[in-house]
PDB file of C-alpha atoms in Angstrom:
ATOM      1  CA  MET Y 337     -30.960  41.629  22.556  1.00 45.00           C
ATOM      2  CA  ARG Y 338     -31.650  41.580  18.679  1.00 49.00           C
ATOM      3  CA  GLU Y 339     -30.796  38.520  16.808  1.00 53.00           C
ATOM      4  CA  ASN Y 340     -27.600  38.073  14.782  1.00 55.00           C
ATOM      5  CA  TRP Y 341     -25.757  40.712  16.784  1.00 70.00           C
ATOM      6  CA  HIS Y 342     -22.633  38.597  17.340  1.00 79.00           C
ATOM      7  CA  SER Y 343     -19.351  40.239  16.683  1.00 84.00           C
ATOM      8  CA  LEU Y 344     -16.063  38.222  16.431  1.00 86.00           C
ATOM      9  CA  ARG Y 345     -13.949  41.224  17.142  1.00 89.00           C
ATOM     10  CA  GLU Y 346     -15.835  41.779  20.414  1.00 88.00           C
ATOM     11  CA  TYR Y 347     -15.382  38.125  21.416  1.00 89.00           C
ATOM     12  CA  GLN Y 348     -11.692  38.339  20.554  1.00 89.00           C
ATOM     13  CA  THR Y 349     -11.435  41.479  22.776  1.00 90.00           C
ATOM     14  CA  LEU Y 350     -12.988  39.643  25.660  1.00 89.00           C
ATOM     15  CA  ARG Y 351     -10.574  36.737  25.363  1.00 87.00           C
ATOM     16  CA  SER Y 352      -7.517  38.955  24.917  1.00 89.00           C
ATOM     17  CA  ILE Y 353      -8.425  41.004  28.045  1.00 88.00           C
ATOM     18  CA  LEU Y 354      -8.962  37.803  30.097  1.00 86.00           C
ATOM     19  CA  GLU Y 355      -5.523  36.554  28.969  1.00 84.00           C
ATOM     20  CA  GLY Y 356      -3.544  39.856  29.554  1.00 83.00           C
ATOM     21  CA  GLY Y 357      -5.609  41.531  32.213  1.00 85.00           C
ATOM     22  CA  THR Y 358      -5.474  45.024  30.605  1.00 88.00           C
ATOM     23  CA  THR Y 359      -6.795  46.807  27.530  1.00 88.00           C
ATOM     24  CA  ILE Y 360      -3.057  47.664  26.607  1.00 88.00           C
ATOM     25  CA  SER Y 361      -2.076  44.006  26.477  1.00 87.00           C
ATOM     26  CA  ALA Y 362      -5.303  43.146  24.482  1.00 85.00           C
ATOM     27  CA  ALA Y 363      -4.466  45.881  22.062  1.00 87.00           C
ATOM     28  CA  ARG Y 364      -0.944  44.422  21.517  1.00 88.00           C
ATOM     29  CA  ARG Y 365      -2.272  40.929  20.928  1.00 85.00           C
ATOM     30  CA  LEU Y 366      -4.983  41.991  18.405  1.00 86.00           C
ATOM     31  CA  GLY Y 367      -2.861  44.681  16.733  1.00 89.00           C
ATOM     32  CA  LEU Y 368      -5.411  47.374  17.529  1.00 88.00           C
ATOM     33  CA  SER Y 369      -5.394  50.729  19.457  1.00 91.00           C
ATOM     34  CA  GLN Y 370      -6.250  50.834  23.170  1.00 88.00           C
ATOM     35  CA  SER Y 371      -9.194  52.989  22.413  1.00 91.00           C
ATOM     36  CA  ALA Y 372     -10.482  50.462  19.860  1.00 90.00           C
ATOM     37  CA  ILE Y 373     -10.315  47.745  22.487  1.00 89.00           C
ATOM     38  CA  SER Y 374     -12.209  49.929  25.017  1.00 89.00           C
ATOM     39  CA  ARG Y 375     -14.973  50.597  22.478  1.00 90.00           C
ATOM     40  CA  SER Y 376     -15.221  47.045  21.577  1.00 90.00           C
ATOM     41  CA  LEU Y 377     -15.483  45.998  25.237  1.00 89.00           C
ATOM     42  CA  SER Y 378     -18.147  48.735  25.894  1.00 90.00           C
ATOM     43  CA  SER Y 379     -20.199  47.551  22.898  1.00 89.00           C
ATOM     44  CA  LEU Y 380     -20.096  43.923  24.139  1.00 89.00           C
ATOM     45  CA  GLU Y 381     -21.123  44.901  27.581  1.00 88.00           C
ATOM     46  CA  ALA Y 382     -23.941  46.963  26.254  1.00 87.00           C
ATOM     47  CA  ARG Y 383     -25.229  44.064  24.067  1.00 85.00           C
ATOM     48  CA  ILE Y 384     -25.357  41.512  26.865  1.00 84.00           C
ATOM     49  CA  GLY Y 385     -26.538  43.896  29.538  1.00 85.00           C
ATOM     50  CA  HIS Y 386     -23.787  43.132  32.132  1.00 83.00           C
ATOM     51  CA  ALA Y 387     -20.486  44.467  33.182  1.00 89.00           C
ATOM     52  CA  LEU Y 388     -17.702  42.045  32.211  1.00 88.00           C
ATOM     53  CA  PHE Y 389     -14.787  43.473  34.200  1.00 89.00           C
ATOM     54  CA  ASN Y 390     -14.147  45.386  37.411  1.00 89.00           C
ATOM     55  CA  ARG Y 391     -11.115  47.600  37.757  1.00 85.00           C
ATOM     56  CA  GLU Y 392      -8.817  46.634  40.688  1.00 83.00           C
ATOM     57  CA  GLY Y 393      -5.318  48.212  41.016  1.00 78.00           C
ATOM     58  CA  GLY Y 394      -4.967  49.041  37.313  1.00 77.00           C
ATOM     59  CA  ARG Y 395      -6.075  45.642  36.137  1.00 84.00           C
ATOM     60  CA  LEU Y 396      -9.412  44.324  34.804  1.00 87.00           C
ATOM     61  CA  VAL Y 397     -10.868  41.604  36.876  1.00 88.00           C
ATOM     62  CA  PRO Y 398     -13.462  39.452  35.148  1.00 89.00           C
ATOM     63  CA  THR Y 399     -16.913  39.147  36.444  1.00 89.00           C
ATOM     64  CA  ILE Y 400     -18.811  35.871  36.714  1.00 89.00           C
ATOM     65  CA  GLU Y 401     -20.666  36.875  33.515  1.00 89.00           C
ATOM     66  CA  ALA Y 402     -17.288  37.280  31.646  1.00 88.00           C
ATOM     67  CA  ILE Y 403     -16.117  33.831  32.772  1.00 87.00           C
ATOM     68  CA  GLU Y 404     -19.344  32.186  31.790  1.00 88.00           C
ATOM     69  CA  LEU Y 405     -19.440  33.801  28.375  1.00 88.00           C
ATOM     70  CA  ASN Y 406     -15.846  32.927  27.764  1.00 86.00           C
ATOM     71  CA  ALA Y 407     -16.470  29.255  28.439  1.00 87.00           C
ATOM     72  CA  LYS Y 408     -19.375  29.254  25.903  1.00 88.00           C
ATOM     73  CA  LEU Y 409     -16.904  30.615  23.324  1.00 86.00           C
ATOM     74  CA  ASP Y 410     -14.519  27.719  23.487  1.00 84.00           C
ATOM     75  CA  ASN Y 411     -16.159  25.748  20.734  1.00 85.00           C
ATOM     76  CA  LEU Y 412     -16.423  28.750  18.429  1.00 84.00           C
ATOM     77  CA  PHE Y 413     -12.637  29.491  18.804  1.00 81.00           C
ATOM     78  CA  LEU Y 414     -11.755  25.832  18.491  1.00 81.00           C
ATOM     79  CA  ALA Y 415     -13.645  25.610  15.106  1.00 83.00           C
ATOM     80  CA  LEU Y 416     -12.011  28.836  13.948  1.00 80.00           C
ATOM     81  CA  ASN Y 417      -8.644  27.547  14.769  1.00 80.00           C
ATOM     82  CA  GLU Y 418      -9.284  24.336  12.836  1.00 76.00           C
ATOM     83  CA  ILE Y 419     -10.246  26.348   9.831  1.00 79.00           C
ATOM     84  CA  ASP Y 420      -7.116  28.519  10.060  1.00 74.00           C
ATOM     85  CA  GLN Y 421      -4.809  25.367  10.282  1.00 70.00           C
ATOM     86  CA  PRO Y 422      -2.988  24.473   7.091  1.00 67.00           C
ATOM     87  CA  LYS Y 423      -4.666  21.452   5.426  1.00 65.00           C
ATOM     88  CA  LEU Y 424      -2.647  18.396   5.296  1.00 62.00           C
ATOM     89  CA  PRO Y 425      -2.897  16.511   2.059  1.00 63.00           C
ATOM     90  CA  ALA Y 426      -5.246  13.467   2.302  1.00 68.00           C
ATOM     91  CA  LYS Y 427      -3.291  10.194   1.939  1.00 79.00           C
ATOM     92  CA  GLU Y 428      -4.385   8.360  -1.144  1.00 88.00           C
ATOM     93  CA  THR Y 429      -4.962   4.672  -0.438  1.00 94.00           C
ATOM     94  CA  LEU Y 430      -3.944   1.803  -2.721  1.00 96.00           C
ATOM     95  CA  ARG Y 431      -5.659  -1.562  -2.029  1.00 97.00           C
ATOM     96  CA  ILE Y 432      -3.579  -4.525  -3.156  1.00 98.00           C
ATOM     97  CA  ILE Y 433      -4.235  -8.222  -3.213  1.00 97.00           C
ATOM     98  CA  ALA Y 434      -1.680 -10.949  -4.196  1.00 97.00           C
ATOM     99  CA  PRO Y 435      -0.887 -14.709  -3.668  1.00 94.00           C
ATOM    100  CA  PRO Y 436       1.688 -15.382  -1.016  1.00 91.00           C
ATOM    101  CA  SER Y 437       4.609 -15.808  -3.487  1.00 90.00           C
ATOM    102  CA  TYR Y 438       3.975 -12.349  -5.033  1.00 94.00           C
ATOM    103  CA  ALA Y 439       3.243 -10.632  -1.644  1.00 94.00           C
ATOM    104  CA  HIS Y 440       6.365 -11.962   0.178  1.00 90.00           C
ATOM    105  CA  ARG Y 441       8.913 -12.382  -2.565  1.00 88.00           C
ATOM    106  CA  LEU Y 442       8.000  -9.355  -4.685  1.00 93.00           C
ATOM    107  CA  LEU Y 443       5.748  -6.701  -3.036  1.00 95.00           C
ATOM    108  CA  ILE Y 444       7.067  -6.297   0.496  1.00 94.00           C
ATOM    109  CA  PRO Y 445      10.385  -4.683  -0.526  1.00 93.00           C
ATOM    110  CA  HIS Y 446       8.738  -2.625  -3.261  1.00 95.00           C
ATOM    111  CA  ILE Y 447       6.032  -1.395  -0.934  1.00 96.00           C
ATOM    112  CA  ALA Y 448       8.539  -0.292   1.652  1.00 95.00           C
ATOM    113  CA  LYS Y 449      10.592   1.673  -1.006  1.00 94.00           C
ATOM    114  CA  PHE Y 450       7.442   3.167  -2.706  1.00 95.00           C
ATOM    115  CA  LEU Y 451       6.010   4.445   0.465  1.00 95.00           C
ATOM    116  CA  THR Y 452       9.404   5.857   1.540  1.00 94.00           C
ATOM    117  CA  ASN Y 453       9.564   7.760  -1.669  1.00 91.00           C
ATOM    118  CA  ASN Y 454       5.795   8.719  -1.549  1.00 91.00           C
ATOM    119  CA  PRO Y 455       4.848   9.387   2.116  1.00 89.00           C
ATOM    120  CA  ASN Y 456       1.475  10.826   1.056  1.00 88.00           C
ATOM    121  CA  PHE Y 457       0.318   7.456  -0.137  1.00 92.00           C
ATOM    122  CA  PHE Y 458      -1.038   4.612   1.883  1.00 94.00           C
ATOM    123  CA  ILE Y 459      -1.062   0.960   0.946  1.00 96.00           C
ATOM    124  CA  SER Y 460      -3.262  -1.893   2.191  1.00 96.00           C
ATOM    125  CA  LEU Y 461      -1.951  -5.360   1.208  1.00 97.00           C
ATOM    126  CA  GLU Y 462      -4.079  -8.523   1.411  1.00 97.00           C
ATOM    127  CA  VAL Y 463      -2.782 -12.004   0.812  1.00 96.00           C
ATOM    128  CA  GLY Y 464      -5.009 -14.610  -0.824  1.00 94.00           C
ATOM    129  CA  THR Y 465      -5.525 -17.341  -3.400  1.00 92.00           C
ATOM    130  CA  THR Y 466      -5.666 -16.676  -7.091  1.00 90.00           C
ATOM    131  CA  ASP Y 467      -9.434 -16.916  -6.992  1.00 93.00           C
ATOM    132  CA  ASP Y 468      -9.456 -14.404  -4.198  1.00 96.00           C
ATOM    133  CA  VAL Y 469      -7.389 -11.995  -6.300  1.00 96.00           C
ATOM    134  CA  ILE Y 470      -9.771 -12.142  -9.270  1.00 96.00           C
ATOM    135  CA  SER Y 471     -13.009 -11.971  -7.275  1.00 96.00           C
ATOM    136  CA  GLY Y 472     -11.613  -9.106  -5.125  1.00 96.00           C
ATOM    137  CA  VAL Y 473     -10.689  -6.978  -8.117  1.00 97.00           C
ATOM    138  CA  LEU Y 474     -13.989  -7.655  -9.914  1.00 96.00           C
ATOM    139  CA  GLU Y 475     -15.934  -6.790  -6.779  1.00 96.00           C
ATOM    140  CA  ASN Y 476     -13.975  -3.546  -6.558  1.00 95.00           C
ATOM    141  CA  ARG Y 477     -12.624  -4.471  -3.101  1.00 96.00           C
ATOM    142  CA  PHE Y 478      -9.062  -4.028  -4.433  1.00 97.00           C
ATOM    143  CA  ASP Y 479      -7.441  -1.560  -6.844  1.00 97.00           C
ATOM    144  CA  ILE Y 480      -4.702  -3.919  -8.113  1.00 97.00           C
ATOM    145  CA  GLY Y 481      -4.331  -7.684  -8.006  1.00 97.00           C
ATOM    146  CA  PHE Y 482      -1.136  -9.693  -8.819  1.00 97.00           C
ATOM    147  CA  THR Y 483      -1.384 -13.083 -10.516  1.00 95.00           C
ATOM    148  CA  GLY Y 484       0.554 -15.455 -12.625  1.00 92.00           C
ATOM    149  CA  VAL Y 485      -2.485 -17.227 -14.026  1.00 89.00           C
ATOM    150  CA  GLU Y 486      -4.186 -15.995 -17.171  1.00 87.00           C
ATOM    151  CA  GLN Y 487      -8.040 -15.869 -16.870  1.00 85.00           C
ATOM    152  CA  SER Y 488     -10.653 -14.599 -19.179  1.00 86.00           C
ATOM    153  CA  ARG Y 489     -13.459 -12.940 -17.070  1.00 89.00           C
ATOM    154  CA  ALA Y 490     -15.871 -10.231 -18.093  1.00 92.00           C
ATOM    155  CA  GLY Y 491     -14.716  -6.917 -16.469  1.00 93.00           C
ATOM    156  CA  LEU Y 492     -11.168  -8.193 -15.802  1.00 95.00           C
ATOM    157  CA  SER Y 493      -8.178  -6.639 -17.362  1.00 94.00           C
ATOM    158  CA  LEU Y 494      -4.805  -8.468 -17.177  1.00 95.00           C
ATOM    159  CA  THR Y 495      -1.769  -6.412 -18.094  1.00 95.00           C
ATOM    160  CA  PRO Y 496       1.493  -8.328 -18.239  1.00 95.00           C
ATOM    161  CA  PHE Y 497       4.539  -6.780 -16.593  1.00 95.00           C
ATOM    162  CA  ARG Y 498       6.995  -9.816 -16.460  1.00 94.00           C
ATOM    163  CA  LYS Y 499       7.793 -12.894 -18.553  1.00 94.00           C
ATOM    164  CA  SER Y 500       9.948 -15.888 -17.908  1.00 94.00           C
ATOM    165  CA  GLY Y 501      10.655 -19.447 -18.964  1.00 94.00           C
ATOM    166  CA  ALA Y 502      10.737 -22.445 -16.640  1.00 95.00           C
ATOM    167  CA  VAL Y 503      13.771 -23.323 -14.465  1.00 96.00           C
ATOM    168  CA  CYS Y 504      15.009 -26.412 -12.755  1.00 96.00           C
ATOM    169  CA  VAL Y 505      15.728 -25.894  -9.114  1.00 96.00           C
ATOM    170  CA  MET Y 506      17.834 -28.497  -7.343  1.00 95.00           C
ATOM    171  CA  PRO Y 507      20.133 -28.908  -4.279  1.00 91.00           C
ATOM    172  CA  LEU Y 508      23.806 -28.137  -4.397  1.00 89.00           C
ATOM    173  CA  ASN Y 509      26.033 -30.811  -5.991  1.00 88.00           C
ATOM    174  CA  HIS Y 510      23.088 -32.415  -7.875  1.00 94.00           C
ATOM    175  CA  GLU Y 511      24.277 -34.469 -10.878  1.00 95.00           C
ATOM    176  CA  LEU Y 512      22.412 -32.216 -13.283  1.00 96.00           C
ATOM    177  CA  ALA Y 513      24.048 -29.044 -11.853  1.00 94.00           C
ATOM    178  CA  LYS Y 514      27.020 -29.643 -14.194  1.00 95.00           C
ATOM    179  CA  LEU Y 515      24.840 -28.704 -17.056  1.00 96.00           C
ATOM    180  CA  ASP Y 516      24.367 -25.196 -18.256  1.00 95.00           C
ATOM    181  CA  ALA Y 517      20.761 -25.819 -19.185  1.00 96.00           C
ATOM    182  CA  ILE Y 518      18.467 -28.808 -18.861  1.00 97.00           C
ATOM    183  CA  THR Y 519      16.196 -30.401 -21.398  1.00 97.00           C
ATOM    184  CA  PRO Y 520      13.282 -32.875 -20.935  1.00 97.00           C
ATOM    185  CA  MET Y 521      15.642 -35.696 -21.982  1.00 97.00           C
ATOM    186  CA  ASP Y 522      17.966 -34.939 -19.003  1.00 97.00           C
ATOM    187  CA  LEU Y 523      15.120 -35.657 -16.520  1.00 97.00           C
ATOM    188  CA  ASP Y 524      15.257 -39.414 -17.339  1.00 96.00           C
ATOM    189  CA  ARG Y 525      15.127 -41.337 -14.002  1.00 96.00           C
ATOM    190  CA  GLN Y 526      15.194 -38.174 -11.923  1.00 96.00           C
ATOM    191  CA  ARG Y 527      13.143 -37.484  -8.759  1.00 96.00           C
ATOM    192  CA  LEU Y 528      10.697 -34.611  -9.223  1.00 96.00           C
ATOM    193  CA  ILE Y 529       8.741 -32.399  -6.913  1.00 96.00           C
ATOM    194  CA  ALA Y 530       5.658 -31.572  -9.049  1.00 94.00           C
ATOM    195  CA  LEU Y 531       2.805 -29.056  -8.696  1.00 91.00           C
ATOM    196  CA  THR Y 532      -0.547 -30.618  -8.135  1.00 90.00           C
ATOM    197  CA  SER Y 533      -2.597 -31.772 -11.105  1.00 84.00           C
ATOM    198  CA  ARG Y 534      -4.956 -28.624 -10.893  1.00 82.00           C
ATOM    199  CA  HIS Y 535      -1.976 -26.534 -12.287  1.00 80.00           C
ATOM    200  CA  GLN Y 536      -1.848 -26.189 -15.969  1.00 81.00           C
ATOM    201  CA  ARG Y 537       1.971 -26.332 -15.808  1.00 86.00           C
ATOM    202  CA  ARG Y 538       1.720 -29.880 -14.443  1.00 90.00           C
ATOM    203  CA  ASN Y 539      -0.091 -31.111 -17.578  1.00 90.00           C
ATOM    204  CA  GLN Y 540       2.457 -29.336 -19.732  1.00 91.00           C
ATOM    205  CA  LEU Y 541       5.404 -30.971 -17.965  1.00 93.00           C
ATOM    206  CA  GLU Y 542       3.907 -34.459 -18.225  1.00 93.00           C
ATOM    207  CA  LYS Y 543       3.285 -33.922 -21.891  1.00 94.00           C
ATOM    208  CA  LEU Y 544       6.940 -32.911 -22.392  1.00 95.00           C
ATOM    209  CA  VAL Y 545       8.245 -35.899 -20.438  1.00 94.00           C
ATOM    210  CA  HIS Y 546       5.955 -38.258 -22.446  1.00 94.00           C
ATOM    211  CA  GLU Y 547       7.087 -36.793 -25.836  1.00 95.00           C
ATOM    212  CA  ALA Y 548      10.810 -37.153 -24.680  1.00 95.00           C
ATOM    213  CA  GLY Y 549      10.097 -40.838 -23.812  1.00 96.00           C
ATOM    214  CA  VAL Y 550      11.787 -40.577 -20.438  1.00 95.00           C
ATOM    215  CA  SER Y 551      10.766 -41.932 -17.045  1.00 95.00           C
ATOM    216  CA  ILE Y 552      10.554 -39.709 -13.928  1.00 95.00           C
ATOM    217  CA  GLU Y 553       9.689 -40.289 -10.348  1.00 96.00           C
ATOM    218  CA  ILE Y 554       7.338 -37.883  -8.760  1.00 95.00           C
ATOM    219  CA  VAL Y 555       8.248 -37.938  -5.013  1.00 96.00           C
ATOM    220  CA  ALA Y 556       5.887 -35.167  -3.829  1.00 96.00           C
ATOM    221  CA  GLU Y 557       3.116 -32.859  -4.994  1.00 95.00           C
ATOM    222  CA  VAL Y 558       2.675 -29.306  -3.756  1.00 94.00           C
ATOM    223  CA  GLY Y 559       0.337 -26.404  -4.398  1.00 88.00           C
ATOM    224  CA  THR Y 560       2.865 -23.638  -4.756  1.00 87.00           C
ATOM    225  CA  SER Y 561       6.263 -23.065  -6.390  1.00 88.00           C
ATOM    226  CA  VAL Y 562       7.645 -21.817  -3.048  1.00 88.00           C
ATOM    227  CA  SER Y 563       6.831 -25.142  -1.459  1.00 91.00           C
ATOM    228  CA  ALA Y 564       8.521 -27.063  -4.407  1.00 93.00           C
ATOM    229  CA  ILE Y 565      11.626 -24.883  -4.034  1.00 92.00           C
ATOM    230  CA  GLU Y 566      11.873 -25.428  -0.339  1.00 92.00           C
ATOM    231  CA  LEU Y 567      11.621 -29.280  -0.769  1.00 94.00           C
ATOM    232  CA  ALA Y 568      14.344 -29.108  -3.528  1.00 94.00           C
ATOM    233  CA  ARG Y 569      16.505 -27.128  -1.110  1.00 91.00           C
ATOM    234  CA  ARG Y 570      16.110 -30.087   1.337  1.00 91.00           C
ATOM    235  CA  ASN Y 571      17.483 -32.517  -1.216  1.00 92.00           C
ATOM    236  CA  LEU Y 572      14.189 -34.178  -1.963  1.00 94.00           C
ATOM    237  CA  GLY Y 573      14.462 -33.807  -5.810  1.00 95.00           C
ATOM    238  CA  ILE Y 574      14.175 -31.314  -8.671  1.00 96.00           C
ATOM    239  CA  ALA Y 575      11.426 -28.634  -8.932  1.00 96.00           C
ATOM    240  CA  ILE Y 576      10.455 -27.144 -12.308  1.00 96.00           C
ATOM    241  CA  VAL Y 577       8.970 -23.821 -11.511  1.00 94.00           C
ATOM    242  CA  ASN Y 578       8.348 -20.261 -12.641  1.00 93.00           C
ATOM    243  CA  PRO Y 579      11.488 -18.237 -11.477  1.00 93.00           C
ATOM    244  CA  PHE Y 580       9.561 -15.101 -10.826  1.00 92.00           C
ATOM    245  CA  PRO Y 581       9.112 -13.982  -8.194  1.00 91.00           C
ATOM    246  CA  THR Y 582      10.188 -16.994  -6.278  1.00 87.00           C
ATOM    247  CA  ILE Y 583      13.838 -17.186  -7.375  1.00 84.00           C
ATOM    248  CA  ALA Y 584      15.993 -14.527  -5.652  1.00 63.00           C
ATOM    249  CA  ASP Y 585      19.293 -13.379  -7.057  1.00 54.00           C
ATOM    250  CA  GLU Y 586      21.184 -15.395  -4.335  1.00 56.00           C
ATOM    251  CA  ASN Y 587      19.674 -18.804  -3.470  1.00 67.00           C
ATOM    252  CA  LYS Y 588      21.384 -20.484  -0.573  1.00 72.00           C
ATOM    253  CA  ASN Y 589      21.833 -24.252  -1.000  1.00 78.00           C
ATOM    254  CA  LEU Y 590      20.296 -24.206  -4.402  1.00 90.00           C
ATOM    255  CA  GLU Y 591      21.263 -24.669  -8.047  1.00 93.00           C
ATOM    256  CA  VAL Y 592      19.090 -23.092 -10.663  1.00 95.00           C
ATOM    257  CA  ARG Y 593      19.242 -23.966 -14.401  1.00 95.00           C
ATOM    258  CA  THR Y 594      17.175 -22.841 -17.372  1.00 96.00           C
ATOM    259  CA  PHE Y 595      14.759 -25.571 -18.471  1.00 97.00           C
ATOM    260  CA  ILE Y 596      14.644 -25.697 -22.181  1.00 96.00           C
ATOM    261  CA  SER Y 597      11.015 -26.069 -23.097  1.00 95.00           C
ATOM    262  CA  PRO Y 598       8.066 -24.254 -24.539  1.00 94.00           C
ATOM    263  CA  ILE Y 599       6.712 -23.583 -21.037  1.00 94.00           C
ATOM    264  CA  ARG Y 600       6.409 -19.820 -20.607  1.00 93.00           C
ATOM    265  CA  TYR Y 601       5.003 -17.742 -17.698  1.00 94.00           C
ATOM    266  CA  HIS Y 602       3.639 -14.219 -17.367  1.00 94.00           C
ATOM    267  CA  SER Y 603       2.944 -12.050 -14.389  1.00 95.00           C
ATOM    268  CA  TYR Y 604       0.004  -9.719 -14.627  1.00 96.00           C
ATOM    269  CA  PHE Y 605      -1.510  -6.669 -12.925  1.00 97.00           C
ATOM    270  CA  ALA Y 606      -5.212  -7.505 -12.512  1.00 97.00           C
ATOM    271  CA  LEU Y 607      -7.450  -4.487 -12.839  1.00 97.00           C
ATOM    272  CA  ASN Y 608     -11.136  -3.918 -12.819  1.00 96.00           C
ATOM    273  CA  ASP Y 609     -11.929  -2.868 -16.387  1.00 93.00           C
ATOM    274  CA  LEU Y 610     -15.068  -1.029 -15.409  1.00 91.00           C
ATOM    275  CA  GLN Y 611     -13.256   1.245 -12.895  1.00 91.00           C
ATOM    276  CA  PRO Y 612     -10.842   4.139 -13.637  1.00 91.00           C
ATOM    277  CA  VAL Y 613      -7.186   3.403 -12.578  1.00 93.00           C
ATOM    278  CA  SER Y 614      -6.272   5.778  -9.723  1.00 92.00           C
ATOM    279  CA  ARG Y 615      -3.218   7.909  -9.620  1.00 91.00           C
ATOM    280  CA  VAL Y 616      -1.591   5.960  -6.843  1.00 94.00           C
ATOM    281  CA  ALA Y 617      -2.270   2.630  -8.603  1.00 95.00           C
ATOM    282  CA  ARG Y 618      -0.616   3.993 -11.828  1.00 94.00           C
ATOM    283  CA  ALA Y 619       2.324   5.249  -9.814  1.00 94.00           C
ATOM    284  CA  PHE Y 620       2.743   1.830  -8.043  1.00 96.00           C
ATOM    285  CA  MET Y 621       2.612  -0.149 -11.268  1.00 95.00           C
ATOM    286  CA  GLY Y 622       5.168   2.154 -12.700  1.00 94.00           C
ATOM    287  CA  HIS Y 623       7.362   1.608  -9.733  1.00 94.00           C
ATOM    288  CA  ILE Y 624       7.112  -2.220 -10.110  1.00 94.00           C
ATOM    289  CA  ARG Y 625       8.028  -2.003 -13.811  1.00 91.00           C
ATOM    290  CA  SER Y 626      10.933   0.287 -13.122  1.00 90.00           C
ATOM    291  CA  PHE Y 627      12.545  -1.439 -10.114  1.00 88.00           C
ATOM    292  CA  SER Y 628      11.872  -5.173 -10.852  1.00 84.00           C
ATOM    293  CA  ARG Y 629      15.304  -6.034 -12.161  1.00 84.00           C
ATOM    294  CA  ASP Y 630      15.906  -8.232 -15.107  1.00 86.00           C
ATOM    295  CA  ASN Y 631      17.991 -11.342 -14.663  1.00 86.00           C
ATOM    296  CA  GLN Y 632      18.946 -14.374 -16.613  1.00 87.00           C
ATOM    297  CA  PHE Y 633      15.683 -16.172 -15.929  1.00 89.00           C
ATOM    298  CA  SER Y 634      13.067 -13.431 -16.390  1.00 90.00           C
ATOM    299  CA  ASN Y 635      12.506 -10.031 -17.931  1.00 91.00           C
ATOM    300  CA  ARG Y 636      10.231  -7.072 -17.876  1.00 90.00           C
ATOM    301  CA  VAL Y 637       7.553  -6.881 -20.446  1.00 87.00           C
TER     302      VAL Y 637
END
């Protein structure tokens, strides 16, 4: 046999006759005339040098050569079938990293809504410390990071999307709950749950208290605002925290009041300044901006 003689039409003829048992059925399957099917079969038999079918009672019975050849054609027709299948759009992946407060209080509901509206996107969410967020974005392991800590690092871009002032969180029926807003002077002789000294906000609070000339009792130190809020909920004292994203619209067993002070917070999208922002990243940031509702304690930037 000469090289490169293969004919897809002849192979299709073989398979169609095997499936239907006659040249008439094969002609219907392929949309050809019966004579064209017969010519194609004869050409194939001539090329391989073997009869492929025997006639028995008006039907074509395959020979062993036909069965063996058909088995060899399986991979060919499987590949052709995959080529013919409509291509599904590849899902674009968005890799996100955020501290626990942002991950659990902000991102989970937004991710659910975003993916429901955009089924062709895929999101991978990692929870880590602020340092994990910054290093992960700079090392290009994540497309977006979320942080409430402003840092200046080469290659790091921080884009604010939320701003807020400090709030005082306290248990129900606390004596300061009768006030519409709380000042540093109102904290005199109050029990406070404070962030640890590594937090910049702790230093700001101590400075405000000192300037107001009041005395406070720090009953516990915690590493996160979520922990401070939960201790306040259990009647341990007052927590002064960033209301976003830790303060929900409804806070069971809590009173929340504006803390009148120069303390200000921002929430940022952390991006790698050396990498282009993907389409899915832009879409998700737009979603966060659009659907993070303003309230009396914090607003969109």
